[in-house]
């Protein structure tokens, strides 16, 4: 019922920054999350944000470097990524959750993903 489209991925050098966007087809009050998946690896949690944007949670991998935010008036969730590392290379997905959670099983709508590649 909610369509999500990620954008903003690309190729950057290590130490660089990138901002990913996740646009929803309609206004949403769902908690949202970002996940990533590298080739041959399982999808892993990156960050989550409550519906109001008042609460956030980060995986250790991005803590201190990544910032999740949302603009409900624009139906958009963002992931600001700074100090990027080659190990951040993955397809990044946004998703809507049934709860504010780090568990991907709690997320019911997923975007198609956007590729982030970090060169050394």
PDB file of C-alpha atoms in Angstrom:
ATOM      1  CA  UNK A   1       0.000   0.000   0.000  1.00  0.00           C
ATOM      2  CA  UNK A   2       3.040   2.261   0.320  1.00  0.00           C
ATOM      3  CA  UNK A   3       5.441   2.532  -2.585  1.00  0.00           C
ATOM      4  CA  UNK A   4       9.027   3.376  -1.685  1.00  0.00           C
ATOM      5  CA  UNK A   5      11.704   4.537  -4.099  1.00  0.00           C
ATOM      6  CA  UNK A   6      15.332   4.998  -3.093  1.00  0.00           C
ATOM      7  CA  UNK A   7      17.727   7.352  -4.821  1.00  0.00           C
ATOM      8  CA  UNK A   8      21.074   9.008  -4.265  1.00  0.00           C
ATOM      9  CA  UNK A   9      23.380   6.040  -4.567  1.00  0.00           C
ATOM     10  CA  UNK A  10      26.529   6.124  -6.613  1.00  0.00           C
ATOM     11  CA  UNK A  11      30.276   5.737  -6.647  1.00  0.00           C
ATOM     12  CA  UNK A  12      32.310   7.673  -4.098  1.00  0.00           C
ATOM     13  CA  UNK A  13      35.834   7.547  -2.767  1.00  0.00           C
ATOM     14  CA  UNK A  14      36.608   6.415   0.746  1.00  0.00           C
ATOM     15  CA  UNK A  15      36.124   9.277   3.170  1.00  0.00           C
ATOM     16  CA  UNK A  16      33.450  10.864   1.037  1.00  0.00           C
ATOM     17  CA  UNK A  17      29.795  11.479   1.764  1.00  0.00           C
ATOM     18  CA  UNK A  18      26.505  10.524   0.220  1.00  0.00           C
ATOM     19  CA  UNK A  19      22.872  11.228   1.039  1.00  0.00           C
ATOM     20  CA  UNK A  20      20.286   8.633   0.187  1.00  0.00           C
ATOM     21  CA  UNK A  21      16.622   9.487  -0.170  1.00  0.00           C
ATOM     22  CA  UNK A  22      13.555   7.312   0.143  1.00  0.00           C
ATOM     23  CA  UNK A  23      10.401   8.796  -1.310  1.00  0.00           C
ATOM     24  CA  UNK A  24       7.004   7.380  -0.417  1.00  0.00           C
ATOM     25  CA  UNK A  25       4.026   7.456  -2.739  1.00  0.00           C
ATOM     26  CA  UNK A  26       1.878   8.959  -0.036  1.00  0.00           C
ATOM     27  CA  UNK A  27       2.125  10.447   3.388  1.00  0.00           C
ATOM     28  CA  UNK A  28       3.293   7.918   5.924  1.00  0.00           C
ATOM     29  CA  UNK A  29       3.425   7.789   9.678  1.00  0.00           C
ATOM     30  CA  UNK A  30       5.185   4.450   9.826  1.00  0.00           C
ATOM     31  CA  UNK A  31       8.530   3.916  11.467  1.00  0.00           C
ATOM     32  CA  UNK A  32      11.145   3.600   8.738  1.00  0.00           C
ATOM     33  CA  UNK A  33      14.451   1.858   8.407  1.00  0.00           C
ATOM     34  CA  UNK A  34      17.478   1.543   6.189  1.00  0.00           C
ATOM     35  CA  UNK A  35      19.099  -1.796   5.433  1.00  0.00           C
ATOM     36  CA  UNK A  36      21.943  -2.835   3.213  1.00  0.00           C
ATOM     37  CA  UNK A  37      23.037  -5.976   1.445  1.00  0.00           C
ATOM     38  CA  UNK A  38      26.405  -6.713  -0.099  1.00  0.00           C
ATOM     39  CA  UNK A  39      26.893  -9.484  -2.670  1.00  0.00           C
ATOM     40  CA  UNK A  40      26.958 -12.867  -0.983  1.00  0.00           C
ATOM     41  CA  UNK A  41      25.925 -11.368   2.351  1.00  0.00           C
ATOM     42  CA  UNK A  42      22.688 -11.273   4.290  1.00  0.00           C
ATOM     43  CA  UNK A  43      20.688  -8.091   4.466  1.00  0.00           C
ATOM     44  CA  UNK A  44      21.627  -6.140   7.580  1.00  0.00           C
ATOM     45  CA  UNK A  45      20.125  -3.342   9.598  1.00  0.00           C
ATOM     46  CA  UNK A  46      21.629   0.126   9.250  1.00  0.00           C
ATOM     47  CA  UNK A  47      19.322   2.644  10.919  1.00  0.00           C
ATOM     48  CA  UNK A  48      15.741   3.191  12.027  1.00  0.00           C
ATOM     49  CA  UNK A  49      13.591   6.211  12.777  1.00  0.00           C
ATOM     50  CA  UNK A  50      10.251   6.617  14.501  1.00  0.00           C
ATOM     51  CA  UNK A  51       7.281   8.039  12.630  1.00  0.00           C
ATOM     52  CA  UNK A  52       7.773  11.489  14.133  1.00  0.00           C
ATOM     53  CA  UNK A  53      11.531  11.460  13.708  1.00  0.00           C
ATOM     54  CA  UNK A  54      11.990  11.900  17.431  1.00  0.00           C
ATOM     55  CA  UNK A  55      13.757   8.601  17.971  1.00  0.00           C
ATOM     56  CA  UNK A  56      16.561   7.000  15.994  1.00  0.00           C
ATOM     57  CA  UNK A  57      18.683   3.905  16.294  1.00  0.00           C
ATOM     58  CA  UNK A  58      21.862   2.885  14.503  1.00  0.00           C
ATOM     59  CA  UNK A  59      23.802  -0.265  13.927  1.00  0.00           C
ATOM     60  CA  UNK A  60      27.352  -0.118  15.230  1.00  0.00           C
ATOM     61  CA  UNK A  61      28.611  -0.168  11.655  1.00  0.00           C
ATOM     62  CA  UNK A  62      27.284   3.312  10.940  1.00  0.00           C
ATOM     63  CA  UNK A  63      27.148   4.855  14.381  1.00  0.00           C
ATOM     64  CA  UNK A  64      28.815   8.248  14.397  1.00  0.00           C
ATOM     65  CA  UNK A  65      29.003   8.352  10.607  1.00  0.00           C
ATOM     66  CA  UNK A  66      25.416   7.889   9.463  1.00  0.00           C
ATOM     67  CA  UNK A  67      22.363   9.996  10.225  1.00  0.00           C
ATOM     68  CA  UNK A  68      18.790   8.987   9.512  1.00  0.00           C
ATOM     69  CA  UNK A  69      16.145  11.681   9.259  1.00  0.00           C
ATOM     70  CA  UNK A  70      12.733  12.238   7.757  1.00  0.00           C
ATOM     71  CA  UNK A  71      10.580  14.991   6.381  1.00  0.00           C
ATOM     72  CA  UNK A  72       7.006  13.822   6.644  1.00  0.00           C
ATOM     73  CA  UNK A  73       5.717  16.858   4.764  1.00  0.00           C
ATOM     74  CA  UNK A  74       7.750  15.627   1.786  1.00  0.00           C
ATOM     75  CA  UNK A  75       7.053  11.942   2.434  1.00  0.00           C
ATOM     76  CA  UNK A  76      10.774  11.320   2.407  1.00  0.00           C
ATOM     77  CA  UNK A  77      13.316   9.565   4.615  1.00  0.00           C
ATOM     78  CA  UNK A  78      17.029  10.257   4.328  1.00  0.00           C
ATOM     79  CA  UNK A  79      20.257   8.538   5.183  1.00  0.00           C
ATOM     80  CA  UNK A  80      23.240  10.850   5.372  1.00  0.00           C
ATOM     81  CA  UNK A  81      26.452   8.854   5.152  1.00  0.00           C
ATOM     82  CA  UNK A  82      29.769  10.461   5.995  1.00  0.00           C
ATOM     83  CA  UNK A  83      33.303   9.117   6.176  1.00  0.00           C
ATOM     84  CA  UNK A  84      32.367   6.280   3.881  1.00  0.00           C
ATOM     85  CA  UNK A  85      34.446   3.124   3.877  1.00  0.00           C
ATOM     86  CA  UNK A  86      34.829   0.405   1.244  1.00  0.00           C
ATOM     87  CA  UNK A  87      32.970  -1.975   3.552  1.00  0.00           C
ATOM     88  CA  UNK A  88      29.917   0.281   3.224  1.00  0.00           C
ATOM     89  CA  UNK A  89      29.591  -0.888  -0.362  1.00  0.00           C
ATOM     90  CA  UNK A  90      26.167  -2.495  -0.745  1.00  0.00           C
ATOM     91  CA  UNK A  91      22.690  -2.098  -2.106  1.00  0.00           C
ATOM     92  CA  UNK A  92      20.767   0.101   0.300  1.00  0.00           C
ATOM     93  CA  UNK A  93      17.064  -0.388   0.924  1.00  0.00           C
ATOM     94  CA  UNK A  94      14.507   1.635   2.797  1.00  0.00           C
ATOM     95  CA  UNK A  95      11.483   0.005   4.356  1.00  0.00           C
ATOM     96  CA  UNK A  96       8.387   0.751   6.392  1.00  0.00           C
ATOM     97  CA  UNK A  97       7.961  -1.063   9.669  1.00  0.00           C
ATOM     98  CA  UNK A  98       5.096  -2.197  11.842  1.00  0.00           C
ATOM     99  CA  UNK A  99       7.139  -0.997  14.791  1.00  0.00           C
ATOM    100  CA  UNK A 100      10.255   0.968  15.637  1.00  0.00           C
ATOM    101  CA  UNK A 101      12.640  -1.931  15.243  1.00  0.00           C
ATOM    102  CA  UNK A 102      16.028  -3.200  14.104  1.00  0.00           C
ATOM    103  CA  UNK A 103      14.478  -6.492  12.977  1.00  0.00           C
ATOM    104  CA  UNK A 104      13.964  -6.714   9.221  1.00  0.00           C
ATOM    105  CA  UNK A 105      11.079  -9.113   9.818  1.00  0.00           C
ATOM    106  CA  UNK A 106       9.114  -6.189  11.235  1.00  0.00           C
ATOM    107  CA  UNK A 107       9.278  -4.295   7.933  1.00  0.00           C
ATOM    108  CA  UNK A 108       6.403  -4.790   5.515  1.00  0.00           C
ATOM    109  CA  UNK A 109       7.172  -2.523   2.553  1.00  0.00           C
ATOM    110  CA  UNK A 110      10.491  -2.300   0.763  1.00  0.00           C
ATOM    111  CA  UNK A 111      11.975  -0.155  -1.947  1.00  0.00           C
ATOM    112  CA  UNK A 112      13.939  -1.493  -4.890  1.00  0.00           C
ATOM    113  CA  UNK A 113      17.276  -0.376  -3.509  1.00  0.00           C
ATOM    114  CA  UNK A 114      20.026   1.970  -4.585  1.00  0.00           C
ATOM    115  CA  UNK A 115      23.630   0.930  -5.071  1.00  0.00           C
ATOM    116  CA  UNK A 116      26.403   2.518  -3.045  1.00  0.00           C
ATOM    117  CA  UNK A 117      29.966   1.758  -4.051  1.00  0.00           C
ATOM    118  CA  UNK A 118      32.912   3.109  -2.084  1.00  0.00           C
ATOM    119  CA  UNK A 119      36.333   2.886  -3.662  1.00  0.00           C
ATOM    120  CA  UNK A 120      39.571   2.776  -1.702  1.00  0.00           C
TER     121      UNK A 120
END
